[in-house]
Amino acid sequence: MSAFLKMVLEDDKGVKAVPLNKNTVSRRIDEMSEDIQIQLVDKFKTRKVSV
């Protein structure tokens, strides 16, 4: 994968600095899902929805 990133990004030094441990990935997934949930709730609040 590093060879692919090097080819695409021309420099993989920045990629190696990205923390990818299990806790970091899990936390980011949780943050993204919470953000998506907030966005959906906001959209539903501003639209008339019939059930």
PDB file of C-alpha atoms in Angstrom:
ATOM      1  CA  MET A   1       0.000   0.000   0.000  1.00  0.00           C
ATOM      2  CA  SER A   2       2.854   2.385   0.741  1.00  0.00           C
ATOM      3  CA  ALA A   3       4.048   2.038  -2.856  1.00  0.00           C
ATOM      4  CA  PHE A   4       0.572   2.928  -4.111  1.00  0.00           C
ATOM      5  CA  LEU A   5       0.368   5.980  -1.843  1.00  0.00           C
ATOM      6  CA  LYS A   6       3.856   7.048  -2.858  1.00  0.00           C
ATOM      7  CA  MET A   7       2.879   6.800  -6.503  1.00  0.00           C
ATOM      8  CA  VAL A   8      -0.347   8.771  -5.964  1.00  0.00           C
ATOM      9  CA  LEU A   9       0.903  11.328  -3.480  1.00  0.00           C
ATOM     10  CA  GLU A  10       4.512  11.518  -4.663  1.00  0.00           C
ATOM     11  CA  ASP A  11       5.603  11.555  -1.002  1.00  0.00           C
ATOM     12  CA  ASP A  12       4.428   9.099   1.638  1.00  0.00           C
ATOM     13  CA  LYS A  13       6.127  10.774   4.642  1.00  0.00           C
ATOM     14  CA  GLY A  14       2.932  12.594   5.642  1.00  0.00           C
ATOM     15  CA  VAL A  15       0.927   9.396   5.362  1.00  0.00           C
ATOM     16  CA  LYS A  16       3.172   7.602   7.817  1.00  0.00           C
ATOM     17  CA  ALA A  17       2.490  10.324  10.390  1.00  0.00           C
ATOM     18  CA  VAL A  18      -1.268   9.580  10.411  1.00  0.00           C
ATOM     19  CA  PRO A  19      -2.169   7.671  13.583  1.00  0.00           C
ATOM     20  CA  LEU A  20      -3.954   4.465  12.658  1.00  0.00           C
ATOM     21  CA  ASN A  21      -4.138   2.533  15.881  1.00  0.00           C
ATOM     22  CA  LYS A  22      -7.365   0.711  16.681  1.00  0.00           C
ATOM     23  CA  ASN A  23      -8.559   3.283  19.221  1.00  0.00           C
ATOM     24  CA  THR A  24      -8.019   6.207  16.859  1.00  0.00           C
ATOM     25  CA  VAL A  25      -9.870   4.536  14.003  1.00  0.00           C
ATOM     26  CA  SER A  26     -12.724   3.505  16.290  1.00  0.00           C
ATOM     27  CA  ARG A  27     -13.019   7.004  17.737  1.00  0.00           C
ATOM     28  CA  ARG A  28     -13.052   8.607  14.285  1.00  0.00           C
ATOM     29  CA  ILE A  29     -15.761   6.209  13.076  1.00  0.00           C
ATOM     30  CA  ASP A  30     -17.840   7.077  16.140  1.00  0.00           C
ATOM     31  CA  GLU A  31     -17.332  10.804  15.513  1.00  0.00           C
ATOM     32  CA  MET A  32     -18.316  10.476  11.862  1.00  0.00           C
ATOM     33  CA  SER A  33     -21.449   8.477  12.664  1.00  0.00           C
ATOM     34  CA  GLU A  34     -22.473  11.021  15.305  1.00  0.00           C
ATOM     35  CA  ASP A  35     -21.948  13.844  12.816  1.00  0.00           C
ATOM     36  CA  ILE A  36     -24.070  12.062  10.204  1.00  0.00           C
ATOM     37  CA  GLN A  37     -26.815  11.478  12.767  1.00  0.00           C
ATOM     38  CA  ILE A  38     -26.825  15.175  13.736  1.00  0.00           C
ATOM     39  CA  GLN A  39     -27.015  16.194  10.074  1.00  0.00           C
ATOM     40  CA  LEU A  40     -29.942  13.844   9.423  1.00  0.00           C
ATOM     41  CA  VAL A  41     -31.846  15.046  12.478  1.00  0.00           C
ATOM     42  CA  ASP A  42     -31.319  18.653  11.407  1.00  0.00           C
ATOM     43  CA  LYS A  43     -32.593  17.877   7.897  1.00  0.00           C
ATOM     44  CA  PHE A  44     -35.686  16.149   9.272  1.00  0.00           C
ATOM     45  CA  LYS A  45     -36.383  19.068  11.594  1.00  0.00           C
ATOM     46  CA  THR A  46     -36.415  21.515   8.690  1.00  0.00           C
ATOM     47  CA  ARG A  47     -38.599  19.409   6.365  1.00  0.00           C
ATOM     48  CA  LYS A  48     -42.209  18.435   6.600  1.00  0.00           C
ATOM     49  CA  VAL A  49     -42.382  14.666   6.739  1.00  0.00           C
ATOM     50  CA  SER A  50     -45.601  12.682   6.787  1.00  0.00           C
ATOM     51  CA  VAL A  51     -45.574   9.276   8.356  1.00  0.00           C
TER      52      VAL A  51
END
